[in-house]
Coordinates of C-alpha atoms in Angstrom, one line a residue:
X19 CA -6.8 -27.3 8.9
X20 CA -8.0 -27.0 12.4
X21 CA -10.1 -23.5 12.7
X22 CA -10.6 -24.1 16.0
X23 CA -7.1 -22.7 16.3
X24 CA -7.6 -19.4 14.5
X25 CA -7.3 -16.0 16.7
X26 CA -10.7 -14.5 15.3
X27 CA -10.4 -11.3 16.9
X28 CA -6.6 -10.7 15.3
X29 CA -8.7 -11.9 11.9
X30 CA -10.6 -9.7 12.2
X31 CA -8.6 -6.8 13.0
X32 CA -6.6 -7.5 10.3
X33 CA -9.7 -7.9 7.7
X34 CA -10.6 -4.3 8.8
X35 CA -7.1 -2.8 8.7
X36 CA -6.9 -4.0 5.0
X37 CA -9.9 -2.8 4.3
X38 CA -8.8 0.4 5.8
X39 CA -4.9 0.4 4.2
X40 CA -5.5 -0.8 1.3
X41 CA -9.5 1.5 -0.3
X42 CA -7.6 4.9 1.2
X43 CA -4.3 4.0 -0.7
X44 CA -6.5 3.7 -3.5
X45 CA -8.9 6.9 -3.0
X46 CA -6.1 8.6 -2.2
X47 CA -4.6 8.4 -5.8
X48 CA -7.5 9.5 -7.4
X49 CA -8.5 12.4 -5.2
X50 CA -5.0 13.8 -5.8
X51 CA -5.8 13.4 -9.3
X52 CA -9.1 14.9 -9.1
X53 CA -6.8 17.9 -7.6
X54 CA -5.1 18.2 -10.9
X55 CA -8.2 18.0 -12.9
X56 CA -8.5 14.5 -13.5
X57 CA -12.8 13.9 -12.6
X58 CA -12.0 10.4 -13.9
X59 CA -12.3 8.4 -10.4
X60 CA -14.6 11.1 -9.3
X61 CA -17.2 10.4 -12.1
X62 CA -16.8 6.8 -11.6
X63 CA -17.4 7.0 -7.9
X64 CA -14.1 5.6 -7.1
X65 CA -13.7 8.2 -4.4
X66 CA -16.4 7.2 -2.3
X67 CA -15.2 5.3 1.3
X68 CA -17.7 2.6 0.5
X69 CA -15.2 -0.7 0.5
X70 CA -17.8 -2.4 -2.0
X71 CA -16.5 -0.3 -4.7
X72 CA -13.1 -0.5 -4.3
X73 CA -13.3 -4.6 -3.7
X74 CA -10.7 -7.1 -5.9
X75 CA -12.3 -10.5 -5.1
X76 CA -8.4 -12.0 -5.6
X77 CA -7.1 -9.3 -4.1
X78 CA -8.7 -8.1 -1.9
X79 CA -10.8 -11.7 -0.3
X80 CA -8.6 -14.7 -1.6
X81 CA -5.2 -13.8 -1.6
X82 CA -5.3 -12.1 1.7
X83 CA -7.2 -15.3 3.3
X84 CA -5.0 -17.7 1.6
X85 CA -1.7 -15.8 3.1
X86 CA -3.3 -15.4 6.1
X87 CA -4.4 -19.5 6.8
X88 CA -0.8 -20.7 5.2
X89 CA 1.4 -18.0 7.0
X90 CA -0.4 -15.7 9.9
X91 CA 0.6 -13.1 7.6
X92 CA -1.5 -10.8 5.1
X93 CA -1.3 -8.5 2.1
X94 CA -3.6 -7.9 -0.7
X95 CA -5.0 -4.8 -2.8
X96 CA -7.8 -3.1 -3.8
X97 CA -9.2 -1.8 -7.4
X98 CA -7.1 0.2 -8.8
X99 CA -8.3 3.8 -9.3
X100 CA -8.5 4.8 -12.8
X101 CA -6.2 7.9 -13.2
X102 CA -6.1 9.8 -16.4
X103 CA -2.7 10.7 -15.9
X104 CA -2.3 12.8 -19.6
X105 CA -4.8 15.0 -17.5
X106 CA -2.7 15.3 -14.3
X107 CA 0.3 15.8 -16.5
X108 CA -1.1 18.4 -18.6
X109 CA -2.4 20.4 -15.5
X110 CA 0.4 20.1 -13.0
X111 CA 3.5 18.8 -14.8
X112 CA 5.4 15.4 -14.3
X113 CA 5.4 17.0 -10.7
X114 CA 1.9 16.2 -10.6
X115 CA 2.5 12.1 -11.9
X116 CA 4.9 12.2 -9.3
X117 CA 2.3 12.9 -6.7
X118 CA -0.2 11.2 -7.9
X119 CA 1.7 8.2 -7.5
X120 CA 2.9 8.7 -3.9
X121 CA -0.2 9.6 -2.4
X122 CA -1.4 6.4 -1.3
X123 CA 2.1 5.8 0.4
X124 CA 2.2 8.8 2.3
X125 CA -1.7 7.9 3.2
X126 CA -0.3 4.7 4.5
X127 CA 2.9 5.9 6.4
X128 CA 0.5 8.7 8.0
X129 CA -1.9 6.1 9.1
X130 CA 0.9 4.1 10.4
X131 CA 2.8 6.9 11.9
X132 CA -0.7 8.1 13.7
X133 CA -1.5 4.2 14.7
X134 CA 1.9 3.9 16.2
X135 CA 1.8 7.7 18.3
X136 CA -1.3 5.9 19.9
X137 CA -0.1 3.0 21.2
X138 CA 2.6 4.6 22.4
X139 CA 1.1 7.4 24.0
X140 CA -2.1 6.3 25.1
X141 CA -2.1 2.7 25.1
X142 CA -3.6 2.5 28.7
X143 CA -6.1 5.0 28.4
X144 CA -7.4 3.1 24.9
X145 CA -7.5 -0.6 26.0
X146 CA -5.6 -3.4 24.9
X147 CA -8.2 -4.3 22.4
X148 CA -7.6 -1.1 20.3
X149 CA -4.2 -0.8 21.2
X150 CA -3.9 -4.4 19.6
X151 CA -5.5 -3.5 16.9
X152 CA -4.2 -0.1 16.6
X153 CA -0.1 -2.2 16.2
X154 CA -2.0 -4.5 13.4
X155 CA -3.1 -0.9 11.4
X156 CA 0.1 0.2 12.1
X157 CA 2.4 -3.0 10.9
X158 CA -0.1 -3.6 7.7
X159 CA 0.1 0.0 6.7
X160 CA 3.8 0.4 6.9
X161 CA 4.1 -2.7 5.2
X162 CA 2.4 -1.2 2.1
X163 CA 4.2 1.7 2.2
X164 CA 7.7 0.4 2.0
X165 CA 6.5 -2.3 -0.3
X166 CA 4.7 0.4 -2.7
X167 CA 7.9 2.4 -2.3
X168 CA 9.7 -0.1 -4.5
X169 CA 10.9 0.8 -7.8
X170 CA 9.6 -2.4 -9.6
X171 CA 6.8 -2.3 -11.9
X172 CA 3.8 -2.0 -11.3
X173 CA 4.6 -0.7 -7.3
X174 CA 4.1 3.1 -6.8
X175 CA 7.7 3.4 -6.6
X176 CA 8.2 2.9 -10.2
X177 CA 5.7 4.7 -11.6
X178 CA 6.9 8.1 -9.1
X179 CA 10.3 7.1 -10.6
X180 CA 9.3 7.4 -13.9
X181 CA 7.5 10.8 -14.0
X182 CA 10.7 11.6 -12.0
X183 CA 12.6 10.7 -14.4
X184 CA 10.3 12.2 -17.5
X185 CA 10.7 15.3 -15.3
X186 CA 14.6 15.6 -14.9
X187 CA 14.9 15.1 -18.8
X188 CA 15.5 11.3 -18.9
X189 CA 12.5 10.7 -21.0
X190 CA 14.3 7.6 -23.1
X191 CA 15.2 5.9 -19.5
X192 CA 11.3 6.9 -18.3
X193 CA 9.8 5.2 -21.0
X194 CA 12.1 2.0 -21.3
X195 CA 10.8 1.2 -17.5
X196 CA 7.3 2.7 -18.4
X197 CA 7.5 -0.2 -21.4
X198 CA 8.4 -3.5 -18.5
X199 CA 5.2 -2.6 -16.8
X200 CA 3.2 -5.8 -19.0
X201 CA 5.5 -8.0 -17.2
X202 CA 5.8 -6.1 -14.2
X203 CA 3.8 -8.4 -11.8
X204 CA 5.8 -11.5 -13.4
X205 CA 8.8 -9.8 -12.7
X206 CA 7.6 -9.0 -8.7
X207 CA 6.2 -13.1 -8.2
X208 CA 9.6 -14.3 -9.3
X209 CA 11.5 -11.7 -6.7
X210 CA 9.1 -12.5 -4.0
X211 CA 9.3 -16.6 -4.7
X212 CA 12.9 -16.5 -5.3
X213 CA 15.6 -16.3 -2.8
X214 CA 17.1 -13.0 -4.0
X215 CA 14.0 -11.4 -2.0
X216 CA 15.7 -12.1 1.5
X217 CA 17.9 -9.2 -0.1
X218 CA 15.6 -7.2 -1.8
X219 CA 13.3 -6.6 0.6
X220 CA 15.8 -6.6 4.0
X221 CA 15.1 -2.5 4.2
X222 CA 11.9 -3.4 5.4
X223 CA 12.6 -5.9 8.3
X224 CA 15.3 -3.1 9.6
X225 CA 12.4 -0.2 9.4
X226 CA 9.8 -2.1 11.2
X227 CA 12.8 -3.1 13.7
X228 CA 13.7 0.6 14.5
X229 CA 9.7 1.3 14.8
X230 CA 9.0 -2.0 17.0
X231 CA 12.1 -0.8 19.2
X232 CA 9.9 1.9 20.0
X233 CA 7.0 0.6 21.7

């Protein structure tokens, strides 16, 4: 490999807006939790903005490096939050599960939103340096939110689907979803690595198209 080639500064701007996308998507879930009586995170100091504590070492350092020197491209995750979510439910509801596991996309499409009304807006008066940076927040954290948004186990999508459903009175249906999570991340390698993905995730090449037309 020849690092001489490697655009550090887009490196590194991607490095932070990981960092960035991927601990608030995280903190995010337990804070809502915390607001539905769950201390769990809170006592575990999973809420903190401190990126040590919220560090996967595959996740977060060597499968974002490895994508990014094979493809350009990057994704990765953080910790997951411990959630007590017989808490949350107790307290709020299978409204609450529901929100739970949606707040770290909505943290992501508002910080992606927010990224993208910048660059638009106020590109000239930021610099290109931050407005180049500001597109790589924006693309990596509306990647994560339409990838999260995905009903496959163990995305956010599916879990919000399942409370959802536990809510509406499809309990049997919740729980026979609820039961493919063990084989969840099998299940989302072999749709990614297969050529069925070109399909299965198309919704988000034609989102990011309709944002890109924008700038």
């Amino acid at each position: 490999m020849d690092f001489s080639s490697i655009d550090i500064q887009r490196l590194v701007f991607l490095i932070v807006s990981l960092i960035i996308a991927i601990v608030g998507h995280e903190i995010m879930h337990g804070f809502i939790a915390y607001k539905f009586g769950d201390s769990t995170a809170k006592n575990l100091g999973r809420l903190s903005i401190n990126p040590i504590k919220h560090v996967d070492p595959l996740g977060t350092i060597v499968v974002p490096s490895l994508l990014y020197f094979s493809t350009g491209m990057a994704f990765g995750w953080a910790k997951p939050v411990p959630v007590n979510m017989s808490v949350v439910i107790r307290n709020g509801g299978y409204m609450a599960g529901v929100y739970v596991a949606l707040a770290g996309i909505f943290y992501n499409l508002i910080l992606a939103i927010t990224s993208l009304f910048l660059v638009i807006n106020f590109v000239e008066f930021l610099g290109q340096d931050i407005g180049y940076f500001l597109f790589i927040l924006f693309s990596v954290n509306l990647f994560l939110a339409l990838f999260n948004l995905y009903p496959i186990p163990p995305l956010d999508g599916s879990k919000a689907l399942i409370y959802a459903l536990a809510m509406l009175g499809y309990k049997n249906i919740a729980t026979k979803i609820s039961s493919l999570e063990r084989y969840g991340m099998i299940i989302l390698v072999v749709i990614l690595i297969s050529p069925i993905s070109d399909y299965v995730f198309a919704p988000i090449r034609y989102v990011f198209k309709y944002f890109l037309a924008m700038l």
